[in-house]
Structure formats: C-alpha cells, structure tokens
Short mmCIF file of C-alpha atoms (C1' of nucleotides) in Angstrom, two decimals:
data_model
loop_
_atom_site.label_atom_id
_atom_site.label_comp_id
_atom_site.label_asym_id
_atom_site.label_seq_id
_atom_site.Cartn_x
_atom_site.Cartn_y
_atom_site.Cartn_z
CA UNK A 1 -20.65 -12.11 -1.33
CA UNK A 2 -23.96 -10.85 -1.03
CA UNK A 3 -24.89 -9.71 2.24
CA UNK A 4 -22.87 -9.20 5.79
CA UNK A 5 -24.66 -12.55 6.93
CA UNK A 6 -22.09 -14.25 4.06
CA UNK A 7 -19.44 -12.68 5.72
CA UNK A 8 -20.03 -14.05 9.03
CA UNK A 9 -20.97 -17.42 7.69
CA UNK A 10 -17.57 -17.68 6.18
CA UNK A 11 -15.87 -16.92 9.62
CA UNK A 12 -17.59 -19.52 11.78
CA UNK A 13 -16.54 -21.67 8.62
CA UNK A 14 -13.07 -20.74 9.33
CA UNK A 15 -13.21 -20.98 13.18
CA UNK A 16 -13.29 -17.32 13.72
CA UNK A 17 -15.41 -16.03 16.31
CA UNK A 18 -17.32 -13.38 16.20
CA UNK A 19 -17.01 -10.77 18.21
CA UNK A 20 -18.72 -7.25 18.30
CA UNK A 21 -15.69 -5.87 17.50
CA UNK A 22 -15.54 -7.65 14.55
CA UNK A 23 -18.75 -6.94 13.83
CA UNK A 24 -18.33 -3.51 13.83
CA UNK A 25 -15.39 -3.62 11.65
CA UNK A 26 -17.57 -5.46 8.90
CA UNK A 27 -20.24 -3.10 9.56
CA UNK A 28 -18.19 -0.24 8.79
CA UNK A 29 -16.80 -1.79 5.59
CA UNK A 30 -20.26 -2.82 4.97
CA UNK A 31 -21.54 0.83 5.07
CA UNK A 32 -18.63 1.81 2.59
CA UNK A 33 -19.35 -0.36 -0.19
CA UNK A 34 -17.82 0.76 -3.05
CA UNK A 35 -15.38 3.26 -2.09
CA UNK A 36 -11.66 2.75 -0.89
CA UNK A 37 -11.39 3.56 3.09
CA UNK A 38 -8.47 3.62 4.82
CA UNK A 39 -7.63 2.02 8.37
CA UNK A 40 -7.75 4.93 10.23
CA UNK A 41 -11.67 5.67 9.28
CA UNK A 42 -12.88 1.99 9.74
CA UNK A 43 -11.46 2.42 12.98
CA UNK A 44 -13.68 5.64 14.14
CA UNK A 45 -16.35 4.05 12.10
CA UNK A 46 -16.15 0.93 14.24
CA UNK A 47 -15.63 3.14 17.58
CA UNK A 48 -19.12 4.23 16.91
CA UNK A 49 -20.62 1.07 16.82
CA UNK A 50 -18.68 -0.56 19.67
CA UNK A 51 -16.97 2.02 21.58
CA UNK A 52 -13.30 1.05 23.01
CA UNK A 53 -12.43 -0.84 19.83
CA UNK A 54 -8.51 -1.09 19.89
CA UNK A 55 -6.39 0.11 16.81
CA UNK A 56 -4.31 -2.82 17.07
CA UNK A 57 -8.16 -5.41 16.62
CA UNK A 58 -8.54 -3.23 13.52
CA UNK A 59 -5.46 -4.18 11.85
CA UNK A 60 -5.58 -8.07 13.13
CA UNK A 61 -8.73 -8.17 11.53
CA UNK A 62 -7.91 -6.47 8.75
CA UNK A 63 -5.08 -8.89 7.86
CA UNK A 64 -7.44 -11.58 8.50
CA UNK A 65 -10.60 -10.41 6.14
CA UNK A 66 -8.12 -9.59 3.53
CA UNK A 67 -6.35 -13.42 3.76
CA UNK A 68 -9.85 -14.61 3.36
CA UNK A 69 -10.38 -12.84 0.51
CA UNK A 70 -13.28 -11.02 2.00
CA UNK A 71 -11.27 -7.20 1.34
CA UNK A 72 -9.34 -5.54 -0.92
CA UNK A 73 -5.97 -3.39 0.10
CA UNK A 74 -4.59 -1.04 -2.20
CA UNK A 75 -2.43 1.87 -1.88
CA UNK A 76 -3.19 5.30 -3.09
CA UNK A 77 -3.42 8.29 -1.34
CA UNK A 78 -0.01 8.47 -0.58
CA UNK A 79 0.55 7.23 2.85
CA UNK A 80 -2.08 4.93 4.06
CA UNK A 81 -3.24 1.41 2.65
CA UNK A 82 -6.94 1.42 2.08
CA UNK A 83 -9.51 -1.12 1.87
CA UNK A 84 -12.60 -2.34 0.27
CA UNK A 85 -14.74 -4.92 0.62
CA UNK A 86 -15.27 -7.16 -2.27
CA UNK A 87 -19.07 -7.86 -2.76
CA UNK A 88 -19.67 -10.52 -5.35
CA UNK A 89 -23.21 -8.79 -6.44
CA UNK A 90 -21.77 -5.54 -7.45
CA UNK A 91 -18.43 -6.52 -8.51
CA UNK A 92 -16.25 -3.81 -9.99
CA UNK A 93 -13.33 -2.25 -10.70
CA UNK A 94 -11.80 1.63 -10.06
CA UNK A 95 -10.30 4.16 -12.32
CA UNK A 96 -8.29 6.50 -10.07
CA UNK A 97 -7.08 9.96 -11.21
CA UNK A 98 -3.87 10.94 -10.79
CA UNK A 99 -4.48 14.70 -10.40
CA UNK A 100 -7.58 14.69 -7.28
CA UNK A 101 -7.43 11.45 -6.42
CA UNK A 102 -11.46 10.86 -7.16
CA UNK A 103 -12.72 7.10 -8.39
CA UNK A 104 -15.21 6.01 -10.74
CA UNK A 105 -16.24 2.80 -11.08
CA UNK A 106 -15.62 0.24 -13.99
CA UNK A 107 -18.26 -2.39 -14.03
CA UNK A 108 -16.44 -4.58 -16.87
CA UNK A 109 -13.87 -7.41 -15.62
CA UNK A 110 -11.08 -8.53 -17.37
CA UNK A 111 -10.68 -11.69 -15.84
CA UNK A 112 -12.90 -14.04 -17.88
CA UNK A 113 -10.40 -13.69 -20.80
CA UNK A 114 -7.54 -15.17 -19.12
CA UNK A 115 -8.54 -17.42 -16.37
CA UNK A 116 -7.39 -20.54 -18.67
CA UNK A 117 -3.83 -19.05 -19.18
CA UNK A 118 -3.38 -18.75 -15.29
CA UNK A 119 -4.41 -21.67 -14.12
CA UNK A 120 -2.02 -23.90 -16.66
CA UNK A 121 0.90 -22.18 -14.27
CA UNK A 122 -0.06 -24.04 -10.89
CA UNK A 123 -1.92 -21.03 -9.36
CA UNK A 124 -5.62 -21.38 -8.28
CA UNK A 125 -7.07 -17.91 -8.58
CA UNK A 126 -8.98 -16.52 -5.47
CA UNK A 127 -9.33 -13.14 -6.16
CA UNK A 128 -8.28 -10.60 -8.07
CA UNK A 129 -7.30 -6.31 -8.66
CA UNK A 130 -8.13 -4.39 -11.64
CA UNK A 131 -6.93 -0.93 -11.43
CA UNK A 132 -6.76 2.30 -14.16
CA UNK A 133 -4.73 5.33 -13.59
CA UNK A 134 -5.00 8.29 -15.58
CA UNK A 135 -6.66 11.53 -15.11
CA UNK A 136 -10.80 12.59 -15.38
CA UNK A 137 -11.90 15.70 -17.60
CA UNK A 138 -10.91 18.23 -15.38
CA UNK A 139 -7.25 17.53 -14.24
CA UNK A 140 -6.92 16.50 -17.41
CA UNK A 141 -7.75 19.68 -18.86
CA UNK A 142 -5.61 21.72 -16.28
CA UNK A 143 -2.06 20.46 -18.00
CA UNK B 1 9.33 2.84 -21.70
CA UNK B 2 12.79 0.90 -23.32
CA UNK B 3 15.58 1.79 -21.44
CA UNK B 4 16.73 4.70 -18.60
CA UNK B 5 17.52 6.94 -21.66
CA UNK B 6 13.99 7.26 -21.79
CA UNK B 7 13.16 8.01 -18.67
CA UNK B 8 15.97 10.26 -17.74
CA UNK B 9 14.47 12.57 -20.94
CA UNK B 10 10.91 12.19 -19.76
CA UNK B 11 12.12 14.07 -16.48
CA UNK B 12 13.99 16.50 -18.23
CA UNK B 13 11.05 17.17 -20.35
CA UNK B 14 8.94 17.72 -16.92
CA UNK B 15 11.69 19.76 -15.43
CA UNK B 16 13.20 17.42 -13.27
CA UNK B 17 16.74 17.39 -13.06
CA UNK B 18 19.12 14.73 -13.37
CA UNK B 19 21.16 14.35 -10.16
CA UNK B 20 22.80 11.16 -9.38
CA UNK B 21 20.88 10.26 -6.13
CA UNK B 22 18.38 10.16 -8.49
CA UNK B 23 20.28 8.69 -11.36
CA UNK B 24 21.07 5.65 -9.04
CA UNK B 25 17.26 5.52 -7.77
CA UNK B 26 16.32 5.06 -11.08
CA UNK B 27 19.13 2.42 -11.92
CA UNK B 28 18.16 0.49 -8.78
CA UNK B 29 14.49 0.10 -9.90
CA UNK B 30 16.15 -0.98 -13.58
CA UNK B 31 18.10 -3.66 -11.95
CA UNK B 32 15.09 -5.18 -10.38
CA UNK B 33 12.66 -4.85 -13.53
CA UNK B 34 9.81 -7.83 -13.45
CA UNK B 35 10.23 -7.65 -9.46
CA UNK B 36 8.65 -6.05 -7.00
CA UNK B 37 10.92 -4.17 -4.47
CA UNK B 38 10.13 -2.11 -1.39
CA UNK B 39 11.52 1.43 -0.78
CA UNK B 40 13.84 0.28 1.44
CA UNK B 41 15.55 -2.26 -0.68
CA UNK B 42 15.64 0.47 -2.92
CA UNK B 43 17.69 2.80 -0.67
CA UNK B 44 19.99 0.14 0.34
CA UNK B 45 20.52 -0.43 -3.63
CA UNK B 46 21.07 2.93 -4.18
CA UNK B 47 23.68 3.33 -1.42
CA UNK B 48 26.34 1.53 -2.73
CA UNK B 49 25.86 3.38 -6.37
CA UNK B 50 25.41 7.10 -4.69
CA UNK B 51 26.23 6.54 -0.80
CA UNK B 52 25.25 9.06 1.56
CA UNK B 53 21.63 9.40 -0.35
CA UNK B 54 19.19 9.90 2.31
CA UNK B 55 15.74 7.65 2.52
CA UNK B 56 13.73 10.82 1.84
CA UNK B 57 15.59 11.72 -1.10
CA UNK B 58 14.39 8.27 -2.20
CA UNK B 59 10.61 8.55 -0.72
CA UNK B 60 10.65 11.85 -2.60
CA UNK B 61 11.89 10.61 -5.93
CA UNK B 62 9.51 7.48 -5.43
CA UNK B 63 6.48 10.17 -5.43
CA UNK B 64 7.54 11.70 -8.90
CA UNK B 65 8.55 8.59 -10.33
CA UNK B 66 4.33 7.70 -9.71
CA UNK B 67 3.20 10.29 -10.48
CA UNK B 68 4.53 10.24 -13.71
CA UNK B 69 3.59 7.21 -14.62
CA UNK B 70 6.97 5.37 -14.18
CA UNK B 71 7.02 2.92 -11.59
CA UNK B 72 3.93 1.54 -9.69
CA UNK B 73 2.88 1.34 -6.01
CA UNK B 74 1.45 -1.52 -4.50
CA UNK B 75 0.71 -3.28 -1.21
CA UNK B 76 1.43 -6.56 -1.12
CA UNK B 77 4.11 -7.84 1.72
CA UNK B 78 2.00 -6.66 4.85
CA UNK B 79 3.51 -3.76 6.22
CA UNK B 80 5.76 -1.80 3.26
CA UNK B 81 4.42 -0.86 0.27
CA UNK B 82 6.30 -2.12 -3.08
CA UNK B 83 7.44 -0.83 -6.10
CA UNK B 84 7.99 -1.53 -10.25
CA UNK B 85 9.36 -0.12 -13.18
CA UNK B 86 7.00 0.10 -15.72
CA UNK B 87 8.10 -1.16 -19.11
CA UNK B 88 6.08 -1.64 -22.01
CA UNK B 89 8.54 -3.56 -24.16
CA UNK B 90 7.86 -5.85 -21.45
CA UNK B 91 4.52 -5.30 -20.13
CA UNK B 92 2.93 -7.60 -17.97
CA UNK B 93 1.15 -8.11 -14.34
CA UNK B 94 1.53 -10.17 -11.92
CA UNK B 95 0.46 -13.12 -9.97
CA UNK B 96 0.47 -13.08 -6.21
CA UNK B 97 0.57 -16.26 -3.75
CA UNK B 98 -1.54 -15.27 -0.41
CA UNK B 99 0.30 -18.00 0.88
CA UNK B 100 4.01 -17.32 0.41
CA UNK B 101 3.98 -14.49 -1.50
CA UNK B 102 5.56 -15.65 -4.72
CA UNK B 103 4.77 -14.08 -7.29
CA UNK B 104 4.74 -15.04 -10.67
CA UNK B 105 4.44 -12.71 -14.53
CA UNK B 106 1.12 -12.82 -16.53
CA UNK B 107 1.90 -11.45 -20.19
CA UNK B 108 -1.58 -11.31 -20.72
CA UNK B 109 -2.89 -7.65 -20.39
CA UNK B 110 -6.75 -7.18 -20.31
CA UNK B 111 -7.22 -3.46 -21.18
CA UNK B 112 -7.18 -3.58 -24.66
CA UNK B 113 -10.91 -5.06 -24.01
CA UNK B 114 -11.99 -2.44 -22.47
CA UNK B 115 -10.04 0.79 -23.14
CA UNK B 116 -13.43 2.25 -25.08
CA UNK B 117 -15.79 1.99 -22.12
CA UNK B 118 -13.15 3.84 -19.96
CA UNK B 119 -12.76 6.74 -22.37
CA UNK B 120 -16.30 7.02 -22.14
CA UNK B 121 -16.48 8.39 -18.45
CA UNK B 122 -14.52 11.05 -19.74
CA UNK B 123 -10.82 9.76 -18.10
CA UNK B 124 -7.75 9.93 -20.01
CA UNK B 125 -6.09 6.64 -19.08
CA UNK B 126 -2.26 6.68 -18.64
CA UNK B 127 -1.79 3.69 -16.62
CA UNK B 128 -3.12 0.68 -15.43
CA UNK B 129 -2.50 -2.43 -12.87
CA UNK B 130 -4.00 -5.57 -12.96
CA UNK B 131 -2.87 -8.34 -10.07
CA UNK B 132 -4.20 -11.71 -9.38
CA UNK B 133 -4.01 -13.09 -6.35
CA UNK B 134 -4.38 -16.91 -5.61
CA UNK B 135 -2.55 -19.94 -4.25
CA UNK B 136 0.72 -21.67 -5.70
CA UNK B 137 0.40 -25.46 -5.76
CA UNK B 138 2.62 -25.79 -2.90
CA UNK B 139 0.57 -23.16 -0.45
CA UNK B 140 -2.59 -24.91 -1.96
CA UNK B 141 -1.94 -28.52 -0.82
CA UNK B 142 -0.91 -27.43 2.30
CA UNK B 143 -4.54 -26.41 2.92
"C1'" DC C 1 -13.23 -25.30 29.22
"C1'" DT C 2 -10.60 -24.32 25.40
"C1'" DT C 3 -9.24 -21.41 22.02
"C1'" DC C 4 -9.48 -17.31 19.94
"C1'" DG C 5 -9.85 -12.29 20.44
"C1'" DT C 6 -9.22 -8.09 22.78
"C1'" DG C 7 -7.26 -3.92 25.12
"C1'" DC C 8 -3.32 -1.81 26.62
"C1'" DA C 9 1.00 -0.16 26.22
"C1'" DA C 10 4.98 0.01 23.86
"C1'" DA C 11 7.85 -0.62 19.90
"C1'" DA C 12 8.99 -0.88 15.34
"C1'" DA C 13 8.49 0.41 10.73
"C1'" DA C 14 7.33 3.43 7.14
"C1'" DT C 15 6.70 7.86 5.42
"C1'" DT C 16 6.74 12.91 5.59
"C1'" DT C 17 8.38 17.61 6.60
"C1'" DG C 18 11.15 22.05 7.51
"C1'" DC C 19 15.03 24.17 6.64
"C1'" DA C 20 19.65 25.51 5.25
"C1'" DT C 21 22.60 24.38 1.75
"C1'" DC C 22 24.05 22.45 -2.59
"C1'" DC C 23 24.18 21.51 -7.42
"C1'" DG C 24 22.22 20.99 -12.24
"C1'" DT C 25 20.96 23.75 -16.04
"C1'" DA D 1 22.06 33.03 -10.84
"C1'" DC D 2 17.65 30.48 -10.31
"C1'" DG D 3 14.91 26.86 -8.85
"C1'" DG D 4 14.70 22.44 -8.02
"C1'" DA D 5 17.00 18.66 -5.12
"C1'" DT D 6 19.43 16.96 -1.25
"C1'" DG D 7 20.89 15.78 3.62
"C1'" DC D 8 19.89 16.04 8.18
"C1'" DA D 9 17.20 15.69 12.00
"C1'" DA D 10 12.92 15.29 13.84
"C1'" DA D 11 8.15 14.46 13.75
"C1'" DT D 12 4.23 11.87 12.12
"C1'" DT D 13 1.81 8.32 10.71
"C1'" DT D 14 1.03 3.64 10.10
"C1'" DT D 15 1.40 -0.94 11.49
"C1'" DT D 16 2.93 -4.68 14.54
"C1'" DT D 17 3.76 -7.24 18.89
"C1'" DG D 18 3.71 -9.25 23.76
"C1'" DC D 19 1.05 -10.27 27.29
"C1'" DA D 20 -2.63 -10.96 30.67
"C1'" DC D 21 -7.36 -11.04 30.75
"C1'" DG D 22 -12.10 -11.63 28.86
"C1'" DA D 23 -15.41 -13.76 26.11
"C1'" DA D 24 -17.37 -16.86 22.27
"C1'" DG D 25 -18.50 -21.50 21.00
#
DNA sequence: CTTCGTGCAAAAAATTTGCATCCGT
DNA sequence: ACGGATGCAAATTTTTTGCACGAAG
C-alpha cells in the first residue's frame, strides 16, 4: 500500500463508494502514519476535513478498512482500541513500553520465517501483528 | 510461567495479595489456557468459583495481571477486548480467521530472530505478541 | 435508479471510578 | 493494625444499531 490513491482503488474494487466522509477518515489515518490513533481522534481529525462526520460512519468504516486489511486495531492504552494503517512501503512493527506507554518502531518482520508452516494448516495469510512489550531506558531504570 | 503456583508468588513478590476473587480470576484464565476469553466470560467463570465477585474487581485484577506480564490483551471479536494466560512451557501465538474468527495455535515464535536489534533501542523486552490474521479454507472458498 | 452510505438518536456494551468497608499479611 | 482489595452504585467511555433520507456510480 503505497499511497491513499491504493486505498481508494481497492474500495471501488470492492464496491465501496467513496464518499467524503470516507475520505476524510483515510485522510486522517493517512496523516498518522506510523503511530497508533484511537477512534475518538480520527473522528475530530475527520470533522476537520468534512465537518458533520457522524461517530457512528467512523466506526462502520473502521470495521470495514480493518476487514480489508487496509488497518490495524490493537489495544493498548487501556480503554480504547486504536488503529493504524498498514502501508506496505514502510512496513513495521512497534515495541510498546509498559511504564509510559511510548512506541518505537521495529523495522524487521518475522513473518518470512514461518509463512511455509502456516499455510500447510489451511489458512491463507492476509495480514499480520507483531508486537513487543517491555519497558525503554527510562521506566526501566525507575524500578 | 508453569502453573498458578507461580503466579500466585509472582504477586506476592509485587505485593499483591492473594484473595480469592482473585484466586478464582486467576483459575478462570488457567482453565481457558491456549484460548482467548473476554472479560466477561471471565466474570461469569469466576462467579460460580467466588460468587458475589463484582466485574470491577475483575477489570481491576485484569489491569495487574497485564501489567505484569501475565495474561495478554487483545482485540479481536469486534466490540470486547480478549484475554490469555501467558505460558511459556507452552508458548505460542495465534492464528486468526477474519472470516469466522477461528482461531488456530502457531508454535512457531519469531523473536528469537530478532531479540538483538530490539535491545539495541535501549528497551528491555518482557513480552511479546505476534498474531496472524488470514482466512480458514472454509471462509476462503466462500469468497 | 439502485445500492450503499450517512446522520441522527438511542441503546447497548464495555470499562472505570469514588467511597466505605473488609480482609490478607 | 496497615494497606491493599472488594462490593456497590453510578458514571463514563466506547461501540453498535435502526431507520429514513441523501448521494455515488
């Protein structure tokens, strides 16, 4: 996934219209590349772009970039799921401290190794989550 | 992690006391080791081993049971988040139908490849999560 | 025109919090 | 006893749904 044009490409492909809500809601994922945002953010995010956007067309579209394999959801940060898109150019993976909740990113992907194994079970492998927990220099040193 | 022994003396070694709402949280997540399960599944389990414990007791066990590195938090399942016991004489991950949701145990672990390049940036890992997410023959066919 | 998408309003579900009391250690 | 843990009740937050209307292809 290279660009946002991709993105929209891949709707049409799937029959999905697209609307300038859901424009905006791909623009705002767009603009956050890289980092983990939650629902509650795309949404202002996308009120800026297209003013009146509902909470409830966040979420449906949500659920419907993440069944095309277009985001991520993950939860931490207690409460809220968050999101990120995946972009094929820059993919990557997090490490996520426990103690302040700050990401880095991991650039290597374990997948490679054991794509073979996976696919002998039946399963045809669309995407994928790699994610470290543990804690960065300073929480670390704060035990 | 082997058995509850060792997690009931992990808490005590963090201060955590050993009450039986949370005796029975803990021995609900043990039951359902290799699944996933969502909090409330896990209240209902606990009910019949401690009734009367409250869902917040469990959301509030749930938290320190993360934090320290015992169970995992995930989102698949749309709306609730899930749950796992994390046990290294079993370790594994897991594979995650988009269509149906059945899931299915990778032994495979990938970290061991690339444990070095993570220490690097300075984090102390403690934990990781790796999920695959894909189509089961069934919910591929039907495509 | 046909089908999908949206806003609105409301509901349901999930999670969190304050506080008085209770119970492990 | 002390300090963490719990139940209760209520509030919040997050997510989902039904429906009539509007808009994209």
């Amino acid at each position: 996934m290279v660009d946002k044009g991709i993105i929209e490409r891949k709707l049409k492909a799937n029959n999905y219209k697209l609307t300038p809500q859901r424009r905006a809601i791909i623009d705002a994922l767009f603009e956050h590349r890289g980092r983990f945002i939650a629902a509650g953010e795309i949404h202002s995010k996308t009120l800026s772009r297209h003013s009146g956007t509902d909470f409830s067309t966040v979420y449906r579209n949500l659920e419907i970039l993440e069944k095309m394999g277009i985001i991520h959801k993950t939860n931490i940060r207690g409460g809220a799921a968050v999101y990120e898109l995946i972009c094929d150019h820059s993919h990557h993976h997090h490490i996520i401290c426990k103690g302040c909740g700050k990401t880095e990113i991991i650039s290597a992907c374990p997948l490679e190794h054991l794509m073979e194994d996976v696919e002998d079970k039946g399963f045809t492998v669309i995407d994928h989550k790699f994610e470290l927990y543990g804690y960065c220099s300073k929480c670390y040193n704060k035990r």
